[in-house]
Tab-separated table of C-alpha atoms in Angstrom:
chain	number	residue	atom	x	y	z
A	1	MET	CA	20.231	72.260	-91.658
A	2	ARG	CA	23.391	74.023	-90.588
A	3	LYS	CA	21.449	76.599	-88.593
A	4	SER	CA	19.655	73.903	-86.616
A	5	GLN	CA	22.978	72.119	-86.058
A	6	TYR	CA	24.580	75.316	-84.768
A	7	SER	CA	21.616	75.886	-82.483
A	8	MET	CA	21.868	72.373	-81.097
A	9	GLU	CA	25.626	72.715	-80.541
A	10	PHE	CA	25.089	76.027	-78.797
A	11	LEU	CA	22.469	74.521	-76.472
A	12	ILE	CA	24.734	71.580	-75.637
A	13	PHE	CA	27.676	73.903	-74.989
A	14	PHE	CA	25.505	76.168	-72.823
A	15	ALA	CA	24.184	73.179	-70.846
A	16	ILE	CA	27.715	71.883	-70.209
A	17	LEU	CA	28.873	75.350	-69.207
A	18	SER	CA	25.906	75.704	-66.825
A	19	ILE	CA	26.666	72.345	-65.196
A	20	VAL	CA	30.338	73.273	-64.741
A	21	PHE	CA	29.378	76.635	-63.239
A	22	PHE	CA	26.848	75.015	-60.886
A	23	VAL	CA	29.417	72.458	-59.683
A	24	TRP	CA	31.988	75.224	-59.147
A	25	LEU	CA	29.416	77.253	-57.233
A	26	LEU	CA	28.675	74.307	-54.914
A	27	ILE	CA	32.369	73.707	-54.263
A	28	TYR	CA	33.012	77.407	-53.621
A	29	SER	CA	30.018	77.646	-51.286
A	30	ASN	CA	31.167	74.606	-49.323
A	31	LEU	CA	34.730	75.904	-49.048
A	32	SER	CA	33.486	79.321	-47.937
A	33	ASN	CA	31.239	77.747	-45.309
A	34	GLN	CA	34.120	75.626	-44.010
A	35	ALA	CA	36.323	78.722	-43.866
A	36	PHE	CA	33.725	80.602	-41.811
A	37	LEU	CA	33.276	77.630	-39.451
A	38	GLU	CA	37.040	77.331	-38.998
A	39	ARG	CA	37.284	81.063	-38.325
A	40	ASP	CA	34.556	80.817	-35.665
A	41	ARG	CA	36.162	77.725	-34.128
A	42	ARG	CA	39.503	79.495	-33.858
A	43	ALA	CA	37.889	82.586	-32.334
A	44	ILE	CA	36.181	80.517	-29.611
A	45	ASN	CA	39.270	78.383	-29.017
A	46	ASP	CA	41.536	81.441	-28.764
A	47	LEU	CA	39.131	83.069	-26.319
A	48	GLY	CA	38.981	79.938	-24.167
A	49	LYS	CA	42.771	79.614	-24.089
A	50	ALA	CA	43.125	83.288	-23.141
A	51	ILE	CA	40.701	82.857	-20.214
A	52	GLN	CA	42.452	79.627	-19.228
A	53	THR	CA	45.846	81.388	-19.252
A	54	HIS	CA	44.576	84.149	-16.943
A	55	ILE	CA	43.204	81.632	-14.437
A	56	PHE	CA	46.376	79.515	-14.434
A	57	ALA	CA	48.449	82.679	-13.984
A	58	ALA	CA	46.358	83.610	-10.942
A	59	ALA	CA	46.688	80.100	-9.487
A	60	ASN	CA	50.481	80.183	-9.857
A	61	ALA	CA	50.909	83.766	-8.663
A	62	GLU	CA	52.185	84.932	-5.301
A	63	GLU	CA	49.898	84.970	-2.271
A	64	GLY	CA	47.413	87.840	-2.409
A	65	TYR	CA	47.448	88.149	-6.208
A	66	PHE	CA	44.751	90.405	-7.634
A	67	SER	CA	43.995	91.197	-11.271
A	68	GLU	CA	41.356	93.153	-13.169
A	69	ASN	CA	42.841	92.357	-16.578
A	70	LEU	CA	40.429	89.588	-17.586
A	71	ASP	CA	37.985	91.330	-19.921
A	72	ILE	CA	35.845	88.728	-21.693
A	73	PRO	CA	34.134	89.953	-24.906
A	74	TYR	CA	30.403	89.495	-25.350
A	75	LYS	CA	31.058	87.781	-28.689
A	76	ALA	CA	34.010	85.746	-29.941
A	77	GLY	CA	34.405	87.333	-33.344
A	78	SER	CA	30.864	86.995	-34.691
A	79	VAL	CA	29.934	84.011	-32.499
A	80	ASP	CA	27.429	84.167	-29.652
A	81	TYR	CA	28.300	81.961	-26.697
A	82	GLU	CA	27.566	81.282	-23.040
A	83	ILE	CA	29.976	80.525	-20.190
A	84	LYS	CA	29.365	77.642	-17.800
A	85	MET	CA	31.549	76.389	-14.951
A	86	GLN	CA	31.441	72.870	-13.563
A	87	SER	CA	33.387	70.467	-11.384
A	88	LEU	CA	33.515	67.102	-13.134
A	89	GLU	CA	34.944	65.222	-10.188
A	90	GLU	CA	36.883	66.054	-7.044
A	91	GLY	CA	39.815	68.233	-8.035
A	92	SER	CA	38.756	68.547	-11.687
A	93	TYR	CA	37.235	71.874	-12.737
A	94	VAL	CA	36.325	73.188	-16.164
A	95	PHE	CA	34.648	76.099	-17.835
A	96	VAL	CA	32.661	75.529	-21.010
A	97	LEU	CA	32.081	77.960	-23.868
A	98	VAL	CA	28.719	76.915	-25.266
A	99	THR	CA	27.922	77.890	-28.864
A	100	GLU	CA	25.048	76.991	-31.160
A	101	ARG	CA	27.131	74.289	-32.835
A	102	ASN	CA	29.592	72.998	-30.219
A	103	ASP	CA	30.679	73.059	-26.588
A	104	TYR	CA	34.335	73.922	-25.947
A	105	VAL	CA	35.699	72.559	-22.643
A	106	PHE	CA	38.767	74.028	-20.904
A	107	HIS	CA	40.312	72.590	-17.742
A	108	ILE	CA	41.284	75.031	-14.992
A	109	PRO	CA	42.569	74.884	-11.400
A	110	TYR	CA	40.161	74.860	-8.445
A	111	THR	CA	38.216	78.106	-8.845
A	112	LEU	CA	35.658	79.724	-6.562
A	113	GLY	CA	32.986	81.993	-7.997
A	114	ARG	CA	32.127	82.352	-11.662
A	115	ILE	CA	33.682	84.088	-14.636
A	116	LYS	CA	31.373	86.183	-16.781
A	117	LYS	CA	31.317	88.282	-19.910
A	118	GLY	CA	32.762	91.739	-19.375
A	119	ASP	CA	35.184	92.744	-16.621
A	120	ASN	CA	36.368	90.051	-14.204
A	121	LYS	CA	38.407	90.252	-11.013
A	122	LEU	CA	40.703	87.363	-10.119
A	123	TYR	CA	42.098	86.755	-6.639
A	124	SER	CA	44.523	84.067	-5.493
A	125	MET	CA	44.941	82.586	-2.018
A	126	CYS	CA	46.734	79.343	-1.125
A	127	GLY	CA	46.782	78.364	-4.791
A	128	VAL	CA	42.996	78.725	-5.074
A	129	VAL	CA	41.574	81.220	-7.560
A	130	ALA	CA	38.468	83.236	-6.761
A	131	ALA	CA	36.639	84.905	-9.635
A	132	ASN	CA	34.791	88.131	-8.827
A	133	SER	CA	34.773	87.424	-5.071
A	134	GLN	CA	37.614	87.275	-2.555
A	135	PRO	CA	38.533	83.846	-1.128
A	136	LEU	CA	37.362	83.269	2.429
A	137	SER	CA	40.095	82.373	4.893
A	138	ASP	CA	41.160	83.189	8.445
A	139	GLY	CA	44.771	82.478	7.532
A	140	LYS	CA	44.567	78.713	7.174
A	141	CYS	CA	44.832	77.434	3.634
A	142	SER	CA	42.620	74.470	4.465
A	143	ASP	CA	39.707	76.860	5.044
A	144	VAL	CA	39.773	77.895	1.383
A	145	TRP	CA	39.271	74.361	0.078
A	146	LEU	CA	35.527	74.258	0.429
A	147	PRO	CA	33.757	70.945	-0.231
A	148	ASN	CA	31.799	70.301	-3.396
A	149	CYS	CA	28.181	71.471	-3.283
A	150	SER	CA	29.249	74.387	-1.059
A	151	ASN	CA	31.448	76.350	-3.419
A	152	PHE	CA	29.090	78.557	-5.464
A	153	ILE	CA	29.591	76.236	-8.474
A	154	ASP	CA	26.749	74.230	-9.977
A	155	ASP	CA	28.387	70.887	-9.108
A	156	ASP	CA	25.366	68.752	-9.974
A	157	GLY	CA	24.614	70.589	-13.214
A	158	ASP	CA	20.969	71.457	-12.557
A	159	ASN	CA	21.378	75.236	-13.052
A	160	LEU	CA	21.050	75.966	-9.338
A	161	ILE	CA	23.995	77.399	-7.417
A	162	ASP	CA	24.803	74.659	-4.921
A	163	ILE	CA	24.650	76.728	-1.767
A	164	MET	CA	20.942	77.198	-2.543
A	165	ASP	CA	20.445	73.711	-4.011
A	166	GLY	CA	19.566	71.237	-1.296
A	167	GLY	CA	19.527	68.335	-3.736
A	168	CYS	CA	23.143	68.788	-4.768
A	169	TRP	CA	24.604	66.260	-2.358
A	170	GLN	CA	22.054	63.583	-3.278
A	171	ASP	CA	23.054	63.976	-6.924
A	172	TYR	CA	26.770	64.309	-6.280
A	173	ASP	CA	26.826	61.103	-4.198
A	174	ASN	CA	24.822	59.199	-6.833
A	175	PRO	CA	27.267	57.134	-8.971
A	176	HIS	CA	24.816	57.165	-11.892
A	177	TYR	CA	24.507	60.966	-11.968
A	178	ASP	CA	26.396	62.694	-14.781
A	179	PRO	CA	26.715	66.503	-14.408
A	180	MET	CA	27.523	66.920	-18.103
A	181	LYS	CA	24.320	65.110	-19.090
A	182	ASN	CA	22.304	66.707	-16.262
A	183	ASN	CA	20.369	63.469	-15.703
A	184	GLU	CA	19.116	64.581	-12.321
A	185	THR	CA	16.391	62.460	-10.769
A	186	ALA	CA	13.097	64.334	-10.811
A	187	GLY	CA	11.843	65.534	-7.471
A	188	THR	CA	15.178	65.671	-5.670
A	189	PRO	CA	14.239	66.610	-2.088
A	190	VAL	CA	15.379	69.961	-0.719
A	191	ASP	CA	17.366	68.853	2.310
A	192	PRO	CA	20.441	71.091	2.762
A	193	HIS	CA	23.651	69.263	3.615
A	194	VAL	CA	25.560	70.159	6.766
A	195	TYR	CA	28.445	71.361	4.584
A	196	ASN	CA	26.184	74.066	3.227
A	197	TYR	CA	25.700	75.195	6.829
A	198	TYR	CA	29.450	74.994	7.321
A	199	TYR	CA	30.040	77.298	4.382
A	200	LEU	CA	27.448	79.841	5.487
A	201	CYS	CA	28.886	79.842	8.965
A	202	LEU	CA	32.424	80.158	7.661
A	203	THR	CA	31.376	83.108	5.513
A	204	ALA	CA	29.946	84.972	8.476
A	205	HIS	CA	32.705	83.931	10.864
A	206	ASN	CA	35.524	85.174	8.646
A	207	ASN	CA	33.827	88.489	8.005
A	208	GLY	CA	33.068	89.136	11.658
A	209	PHE	CA	29.273	89.268	11.497
A	210	CYS	CA	27.977	85.965	12.812
A	211	SER	CA	24.773	87.667	13.917
A	212	ASN	CA	23.915	88.345	10.270
A	213	ILE	CA	23.972	84.691	9.288
A	214	ASN	CA	20.184	84.566	8.954
A	215	ILE	CA	20.326	87.146	6.154
A	216	ILE	CA	22.393	84.763	4.058
A	217	ASN	CA	20.401	81.795	5.321
A	218	SER	CA	17.108	83.203	4.036
A	219	PHE	CA	17.615	81.106	0.874
A	220	ILE	CA	17.549	77.830	2.844
A	221	PRO	CA	14.769	76.453	5.082
A	222	GLY	CA	15.523	76.632	8.806
A	223	THR	CA	17.947	78.811	10.723
A	224	ILE	CA	21.569	78.577	11.791
A	225	ASP	CA	22.973	79.628	15.153
A	226	CYS	CA	26.522	80.493	14.115
A	227	ASN	CA	27.856	80.674	17.667
A	228	ALA	CA	26.338	77.300	18.529
A	229	ASN	CA	27.758	75.788	15.360
A	230	THR	CA	31.149	77.211	16.283
A	231	LYS	CA	31.050	75.254	19.524
A	232	GLN	CA	30.121	72.140	17.542
A	233	GLY	CA	33.118	72.580	15.273
A	234	PHE	CA	31.290	73.826	12.178
A	235	CYS	CA	33.016	77.232	12.247
């Protein structure tokens, strides 16, 4: 009788001990997972703030600022991510670090070009930052402030660089279009806006090779006579 009682007590004790261990294991696993997620979140957030600091420093630097110090790692700690740049509205620019779990948005000054993983070059002219390409200007600061849909940023969020995206202006002028949701109307017609021509012409004009405009223009239907556009006030 006593042996069976001892056996029963042992089984009960073992069952209780197993339950306690299982509960502890669940709590430990959850805490460990939260710790890893917090570590990854901090790594991405620290990376974004570092990039943001570099861009703000360039925007506030003296005229002609140039830096090669922005080296963006291919992973933030152990986290894979992508970099996207967007203009949310006129005068509001952001870059987004996209991970499997979350998108991290960082506001930056008006920035031409795109930042990328690896080495980046930052230029500053008239308070405008250019990433990996020099700002275009013939000495007038107003020439640097290129209109939306002509600034090498995917303003309408459809994964096409705007200078080659004829539908950008239709989407940008549509009050129901949301770049962050990318709710572009299907079948947006390819009809380049005159500001795209203006930008192409300005590019050639400021670099002294107007005759080569058709090389750049090969991405867009039609041709541009840069000299004629100059007379019309486009350059």
